[in-house]
Short mmCIF file of C-alpha atoms in Angstrom, two decimals:
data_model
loop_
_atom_site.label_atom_id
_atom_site.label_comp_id
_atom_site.label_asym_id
_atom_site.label_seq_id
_atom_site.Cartn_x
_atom_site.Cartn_y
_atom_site.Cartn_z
CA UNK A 1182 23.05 5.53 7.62
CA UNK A 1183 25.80 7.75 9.24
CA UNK A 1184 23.19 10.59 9.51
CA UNK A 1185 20.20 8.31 10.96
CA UNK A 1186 22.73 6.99 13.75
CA UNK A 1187 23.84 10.94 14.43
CA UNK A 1188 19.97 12.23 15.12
CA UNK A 1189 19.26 8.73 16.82
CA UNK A 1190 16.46 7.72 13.99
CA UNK A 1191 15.72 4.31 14.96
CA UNK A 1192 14.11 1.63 12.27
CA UNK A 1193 14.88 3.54 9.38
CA UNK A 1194 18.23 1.13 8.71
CA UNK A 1195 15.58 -1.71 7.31
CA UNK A 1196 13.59 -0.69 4.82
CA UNK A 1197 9.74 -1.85 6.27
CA UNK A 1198 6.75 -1.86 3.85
CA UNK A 1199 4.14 -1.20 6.72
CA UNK A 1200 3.72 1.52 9.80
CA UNK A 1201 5.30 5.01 9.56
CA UNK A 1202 8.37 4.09 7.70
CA UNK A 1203 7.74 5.96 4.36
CA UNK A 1204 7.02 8.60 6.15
CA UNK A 1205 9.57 9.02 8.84
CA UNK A 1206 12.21 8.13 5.86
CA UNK A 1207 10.78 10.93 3.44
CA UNK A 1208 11.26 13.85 6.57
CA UNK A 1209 14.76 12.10 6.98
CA UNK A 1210 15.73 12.77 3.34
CA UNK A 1211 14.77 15.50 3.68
CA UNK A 1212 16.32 16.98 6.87
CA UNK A 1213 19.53 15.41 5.56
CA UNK A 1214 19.86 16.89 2.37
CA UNK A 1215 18.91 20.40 3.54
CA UNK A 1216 22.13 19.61 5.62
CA UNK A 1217 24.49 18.67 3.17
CA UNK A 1218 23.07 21.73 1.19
CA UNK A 1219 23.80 24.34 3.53
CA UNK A 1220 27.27 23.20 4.17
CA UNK A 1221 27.82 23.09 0.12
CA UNK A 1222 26.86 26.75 0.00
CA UNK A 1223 29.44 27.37 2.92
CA UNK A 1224 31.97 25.59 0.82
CA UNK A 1225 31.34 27.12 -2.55
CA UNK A 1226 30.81 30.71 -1.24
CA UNK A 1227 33.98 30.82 1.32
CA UNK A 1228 31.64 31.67 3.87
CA UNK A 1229 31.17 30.31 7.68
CA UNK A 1230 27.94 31.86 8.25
CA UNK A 1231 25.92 31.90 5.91
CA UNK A 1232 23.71 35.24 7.00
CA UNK A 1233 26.47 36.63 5.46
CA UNK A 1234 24.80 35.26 1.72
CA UNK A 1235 22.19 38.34 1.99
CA UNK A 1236 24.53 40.93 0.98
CA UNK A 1237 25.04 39.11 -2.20
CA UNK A 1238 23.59 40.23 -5.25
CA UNK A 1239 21.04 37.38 -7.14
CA UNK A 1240 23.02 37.25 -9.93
CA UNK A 1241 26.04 36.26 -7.59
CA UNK A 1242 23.82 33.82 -5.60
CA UNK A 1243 22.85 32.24 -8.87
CA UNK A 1244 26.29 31.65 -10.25
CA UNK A 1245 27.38 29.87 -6.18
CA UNK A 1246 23.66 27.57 -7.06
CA UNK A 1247 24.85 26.47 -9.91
CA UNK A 1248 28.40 25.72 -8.69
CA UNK A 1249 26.77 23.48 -6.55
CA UNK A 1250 24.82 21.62 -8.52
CA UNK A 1251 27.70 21.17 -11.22
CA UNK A 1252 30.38 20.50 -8.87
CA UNK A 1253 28.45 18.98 -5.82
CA UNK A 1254 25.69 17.68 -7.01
CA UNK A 1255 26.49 16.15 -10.23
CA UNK A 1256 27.48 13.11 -12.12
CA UNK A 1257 30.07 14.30 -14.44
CA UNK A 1258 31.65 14.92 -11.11
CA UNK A 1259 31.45 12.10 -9.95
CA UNK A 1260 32.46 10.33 -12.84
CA UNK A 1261 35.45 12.89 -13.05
CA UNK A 1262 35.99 11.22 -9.62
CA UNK A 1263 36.15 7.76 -10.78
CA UNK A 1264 38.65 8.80 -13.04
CA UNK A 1265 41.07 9.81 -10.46
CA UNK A 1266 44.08 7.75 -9.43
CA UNK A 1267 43.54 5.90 -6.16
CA UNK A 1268 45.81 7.74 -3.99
CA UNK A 1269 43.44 11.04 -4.94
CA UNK A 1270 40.53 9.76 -4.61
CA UNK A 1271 37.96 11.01 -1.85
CA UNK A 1272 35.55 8.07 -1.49
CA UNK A 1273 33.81 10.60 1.47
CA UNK A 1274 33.54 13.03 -1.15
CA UNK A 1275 32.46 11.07 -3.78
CA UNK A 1276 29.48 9.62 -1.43
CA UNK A 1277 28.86 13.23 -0.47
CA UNK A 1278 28.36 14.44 -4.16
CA UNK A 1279 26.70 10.93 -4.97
CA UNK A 1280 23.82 11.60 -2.17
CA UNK A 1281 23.29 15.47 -3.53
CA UNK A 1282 22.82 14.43 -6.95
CA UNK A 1283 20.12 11.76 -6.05
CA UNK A 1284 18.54 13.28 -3.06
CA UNK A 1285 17.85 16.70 -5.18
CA UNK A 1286 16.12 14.35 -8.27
CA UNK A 1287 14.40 13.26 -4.88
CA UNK A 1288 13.16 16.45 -3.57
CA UNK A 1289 12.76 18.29 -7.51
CA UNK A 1290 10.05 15.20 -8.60
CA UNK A 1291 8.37 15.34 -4.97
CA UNK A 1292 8.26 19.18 -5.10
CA UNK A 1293 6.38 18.84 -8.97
CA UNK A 1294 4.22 16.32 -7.59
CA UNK A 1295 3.02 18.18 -4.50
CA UNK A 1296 2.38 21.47 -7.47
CA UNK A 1297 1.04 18.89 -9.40
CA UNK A 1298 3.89 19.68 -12.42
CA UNK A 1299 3.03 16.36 -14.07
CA UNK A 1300 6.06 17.99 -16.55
CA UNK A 1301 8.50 17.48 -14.10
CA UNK A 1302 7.30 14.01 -13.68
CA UNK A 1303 7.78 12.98 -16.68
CA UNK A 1304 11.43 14.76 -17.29
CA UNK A 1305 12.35 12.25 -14.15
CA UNK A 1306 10.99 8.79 -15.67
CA UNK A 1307 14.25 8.72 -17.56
CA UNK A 1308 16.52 8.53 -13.68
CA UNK A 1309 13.75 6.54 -12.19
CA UNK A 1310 14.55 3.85 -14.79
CA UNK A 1311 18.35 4.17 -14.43
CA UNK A 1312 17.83 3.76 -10.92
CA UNK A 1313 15.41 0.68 -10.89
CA UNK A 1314 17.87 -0.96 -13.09
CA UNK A 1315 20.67 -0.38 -11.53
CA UNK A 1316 19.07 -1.69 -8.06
CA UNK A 1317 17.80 -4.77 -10.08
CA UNK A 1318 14.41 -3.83 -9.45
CA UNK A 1319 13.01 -5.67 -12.46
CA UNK A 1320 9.33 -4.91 -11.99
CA UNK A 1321 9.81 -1.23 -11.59
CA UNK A 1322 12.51 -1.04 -14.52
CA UNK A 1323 9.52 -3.37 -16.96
CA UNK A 1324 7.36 -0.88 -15.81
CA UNK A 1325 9.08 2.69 -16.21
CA UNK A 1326 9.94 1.13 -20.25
CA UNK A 1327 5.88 0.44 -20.60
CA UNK A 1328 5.13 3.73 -19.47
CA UNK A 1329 7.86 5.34 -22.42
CA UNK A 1330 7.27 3.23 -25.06
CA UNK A 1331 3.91 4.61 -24.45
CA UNK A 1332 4.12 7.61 -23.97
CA UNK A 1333 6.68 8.47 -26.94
CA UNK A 1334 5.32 6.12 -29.21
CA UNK A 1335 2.06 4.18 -28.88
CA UNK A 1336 -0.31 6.82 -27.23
CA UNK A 1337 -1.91 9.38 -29.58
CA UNK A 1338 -1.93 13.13 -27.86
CA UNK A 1339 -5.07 13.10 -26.24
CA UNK A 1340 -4.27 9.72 -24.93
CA UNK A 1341 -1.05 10.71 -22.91
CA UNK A 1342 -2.65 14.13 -21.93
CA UNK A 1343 -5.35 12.25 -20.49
CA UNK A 1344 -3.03 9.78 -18.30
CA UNK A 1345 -0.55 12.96 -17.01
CA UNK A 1346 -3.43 15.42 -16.25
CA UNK A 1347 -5.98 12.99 -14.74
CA UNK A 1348 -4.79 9.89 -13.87
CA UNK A 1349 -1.06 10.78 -11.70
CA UNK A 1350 -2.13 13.06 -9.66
CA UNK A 1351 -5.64 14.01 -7.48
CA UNK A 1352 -6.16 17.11 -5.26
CA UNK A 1353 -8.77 17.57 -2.41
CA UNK A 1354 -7.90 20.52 -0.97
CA UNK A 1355 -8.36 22.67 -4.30
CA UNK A 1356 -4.67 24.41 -3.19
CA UNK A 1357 -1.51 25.04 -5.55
CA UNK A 1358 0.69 22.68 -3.54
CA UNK A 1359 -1.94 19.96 -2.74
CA UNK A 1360 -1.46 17.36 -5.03
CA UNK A 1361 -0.20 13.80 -4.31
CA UNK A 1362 -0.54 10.36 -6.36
CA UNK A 1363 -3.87 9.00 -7.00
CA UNK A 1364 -2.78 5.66 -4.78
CA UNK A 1365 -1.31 7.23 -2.20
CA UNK A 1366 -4.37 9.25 -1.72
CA UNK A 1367 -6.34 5.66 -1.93
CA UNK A 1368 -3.68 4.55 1.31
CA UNK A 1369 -4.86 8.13 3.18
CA UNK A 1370 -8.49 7.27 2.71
CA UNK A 1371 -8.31 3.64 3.99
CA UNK A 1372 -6.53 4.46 6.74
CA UNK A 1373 -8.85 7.72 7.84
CA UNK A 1374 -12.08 5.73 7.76
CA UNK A 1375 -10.24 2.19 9.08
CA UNK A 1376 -7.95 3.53 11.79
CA UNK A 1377 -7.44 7.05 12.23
CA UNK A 1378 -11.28 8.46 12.56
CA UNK A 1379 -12.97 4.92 12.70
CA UNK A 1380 -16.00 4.74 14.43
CA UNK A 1381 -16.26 3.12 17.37
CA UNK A 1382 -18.61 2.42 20.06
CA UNK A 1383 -21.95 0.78 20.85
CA UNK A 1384 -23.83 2.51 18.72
CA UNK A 1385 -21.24 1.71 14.99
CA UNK A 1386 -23.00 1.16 12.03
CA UNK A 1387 -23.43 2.15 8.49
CA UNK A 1388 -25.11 4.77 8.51
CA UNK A 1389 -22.79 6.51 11.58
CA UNK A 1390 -20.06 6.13 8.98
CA UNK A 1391 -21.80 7.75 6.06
CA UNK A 1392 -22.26 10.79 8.78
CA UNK A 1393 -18.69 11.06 10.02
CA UNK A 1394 -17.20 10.65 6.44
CA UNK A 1395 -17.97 13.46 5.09
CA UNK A 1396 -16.01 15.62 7.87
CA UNK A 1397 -12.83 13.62 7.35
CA UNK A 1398 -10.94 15.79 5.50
CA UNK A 1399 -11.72 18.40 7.63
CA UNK A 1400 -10.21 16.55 10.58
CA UNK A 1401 -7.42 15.66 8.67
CA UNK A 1402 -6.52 19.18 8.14
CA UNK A 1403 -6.98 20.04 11.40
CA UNK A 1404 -4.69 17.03 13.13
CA UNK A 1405 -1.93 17.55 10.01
CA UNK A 1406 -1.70 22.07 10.90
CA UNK A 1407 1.47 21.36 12.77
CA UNK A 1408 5.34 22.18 12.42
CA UNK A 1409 7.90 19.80 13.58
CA UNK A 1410 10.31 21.67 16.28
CA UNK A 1411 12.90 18.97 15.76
CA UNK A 1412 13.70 19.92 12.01
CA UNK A 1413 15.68 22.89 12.83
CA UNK A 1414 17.71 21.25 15.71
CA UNK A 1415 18.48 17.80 13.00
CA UNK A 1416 19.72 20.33 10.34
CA UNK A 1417 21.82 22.41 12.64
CA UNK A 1418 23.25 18.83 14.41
CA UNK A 1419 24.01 17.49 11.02
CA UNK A 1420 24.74 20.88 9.61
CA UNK A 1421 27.89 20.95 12.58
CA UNK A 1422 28.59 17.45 11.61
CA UNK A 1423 29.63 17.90 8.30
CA UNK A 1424 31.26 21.03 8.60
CA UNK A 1425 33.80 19.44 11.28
CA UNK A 1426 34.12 16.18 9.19
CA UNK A 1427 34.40 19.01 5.65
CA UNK A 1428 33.06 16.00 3.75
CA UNK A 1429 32.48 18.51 0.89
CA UNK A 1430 36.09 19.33 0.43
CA UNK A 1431 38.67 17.21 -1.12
CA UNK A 1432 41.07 15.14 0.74
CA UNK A 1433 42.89 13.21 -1.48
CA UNK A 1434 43.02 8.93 -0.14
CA UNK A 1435 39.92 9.58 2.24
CA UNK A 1436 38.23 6.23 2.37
CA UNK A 1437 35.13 5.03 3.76
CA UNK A 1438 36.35 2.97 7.71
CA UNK A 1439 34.62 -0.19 7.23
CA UNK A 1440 32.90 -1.95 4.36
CA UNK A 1441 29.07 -1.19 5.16
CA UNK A 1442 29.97 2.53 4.66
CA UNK A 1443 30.50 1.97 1.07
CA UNK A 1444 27.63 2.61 -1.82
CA UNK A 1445 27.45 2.17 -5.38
CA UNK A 1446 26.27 4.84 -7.85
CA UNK A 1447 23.59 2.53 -9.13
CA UNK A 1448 21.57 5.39 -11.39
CA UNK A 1449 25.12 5.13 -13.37
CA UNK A 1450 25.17 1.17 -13.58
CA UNK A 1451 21.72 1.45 -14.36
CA UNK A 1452 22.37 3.45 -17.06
CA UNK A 1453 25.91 1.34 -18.15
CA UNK A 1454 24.20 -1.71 -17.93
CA UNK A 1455 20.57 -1.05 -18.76
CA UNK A 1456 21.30 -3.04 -22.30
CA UNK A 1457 23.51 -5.78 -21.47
CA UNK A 1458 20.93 -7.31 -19.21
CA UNK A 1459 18.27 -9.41 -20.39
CA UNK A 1460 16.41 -6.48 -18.88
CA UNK A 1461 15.37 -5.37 -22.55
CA UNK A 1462 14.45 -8.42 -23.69
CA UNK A 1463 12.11 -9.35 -20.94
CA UNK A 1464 10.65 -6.32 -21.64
CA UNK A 1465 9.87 -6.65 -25.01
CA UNK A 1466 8.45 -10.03 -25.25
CA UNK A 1467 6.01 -9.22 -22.22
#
């Protein structure tokens, strides 16, 4: 929320099932964590500028990466943190760590889906289900168990290779990093031929639609080949946040200022509490 008031994001503090919200939240994830990234490499490599990274060697580079992810990004850290006596503990920190962790699972399962790794998909169903369950979201948490039980023990091989390979994922541009899920590609379609490229004018009719549909995924390509000029200029505002507010170093007592600014690690209740909800048992007798 902090980082949405900083770049002046408006109507991403209510989370909206119509209009551009998915969207506009997905870029702001996005923008965010590449944010909190850079100033984690700043922190683990003792550096202030981090040009300074190219005279590294990879094997160097690779050994400050995964310092990040185990002490940044992780959640033995961050139950390491919980462990901590009150007076140590670095609730700004711990939120810090807390939004790595879950905004990388966030960006590694979008990245396999958009290279269609239907692999990395299913390495994720495991968090997906913490996290459902630990936001009470019973539907989703019923339906991430169907999908394991079935996959691990009720679908024979050619079953399950079926469902990952064909039915997760669809591609119409025929390129490596083109892929998206099947019903989000159903949303793009009804809203190309409804709103975006409907046709319009005195002379509509069927047939003037089965002419203009075939040309609009061509004009989708052609209104999408754009770069936004305001990422660079969110990261580097965020990027200048952070690194004045060192909310990736420990400060032993640092609390959150008032009580909207604190979160709950709910992939790790999910995962505590998964079994001592009637969760489970809804599941199995559906």
């Amino acid at each position: 929320m902090h980082a949405f008031t900083v770049l002046e994001w408006k109507g991403l503090h209510t989370v909206q099932t119509w209009g551009p919200f998915h969207q506009q939240l997905h870029e702001a994830i996005y923008h965010v964590t590449e944010a909190h990234i850079h100033d984690c490499w700043r922190v683990i490599s003792w550096t202030e500028n981090l040009i300074d990274l190219r005279q590294k060697k990879l094997e160097d580079l690779y050994k400050l990466a995964t310092e990040i992810v185990n002490q940044l990004s992780s959640s033995s850290t961050v139950e390491w943190m919980d462990l901590q006596p009150e007076d140590e503990h670095d609730e700004i920190l711990w939120q810090a760590i807390l939004w790595n962790r879950d905004a990388l699972h966030y960006v590694h399962l979008n990245e396999g889906i958009r290279n269609g790794d239907v692999r990395i998909m299913e390495q994720t169903l495991p968090y997906l289900l913490f996290h459902f369950a630990g936001g009470k979201n019973l539907k989703y948490t019923i339906e991430i168990l169907e999908l394991l039980q079935c996959l691990h023990w009720e679908w024979p091989p050619d079953v399950k290779d079926f469902v990952k390979h064909r039915g997760w994922l669809m591609n119409l541009t025929g390129c490596p990093n083109g892929f998206f899920p099947i019903d989000r590609g159903q949303e793009h379609n009804i809203r190309d031929i409804k709103v975006t490229h409907q046709v319009q004018g005195p002379n509509v009719s069927w047939d003037l639609m089965k002419c203009i549909s075939p040309a609009i995924p061509t004009l989708v390509q052609v209104w999408s080949s754009h770069t936004d000029p305001a990422k660079k200029k969110d990261i580097e505002k965020l990027k200048g946040v952070y690194h004045t507010s060192e909310i990736h170093v420990q400060k032993d007592g640092w609390c959150a200022r008032v009580k909207a600014d604190h979160v709950e690690d709910i992939v790790s209740l999910g995962a505590a509490h998964l079994f001592s909800w009637k969760t489970m048992q809804q599941w199995w007798e559906h």
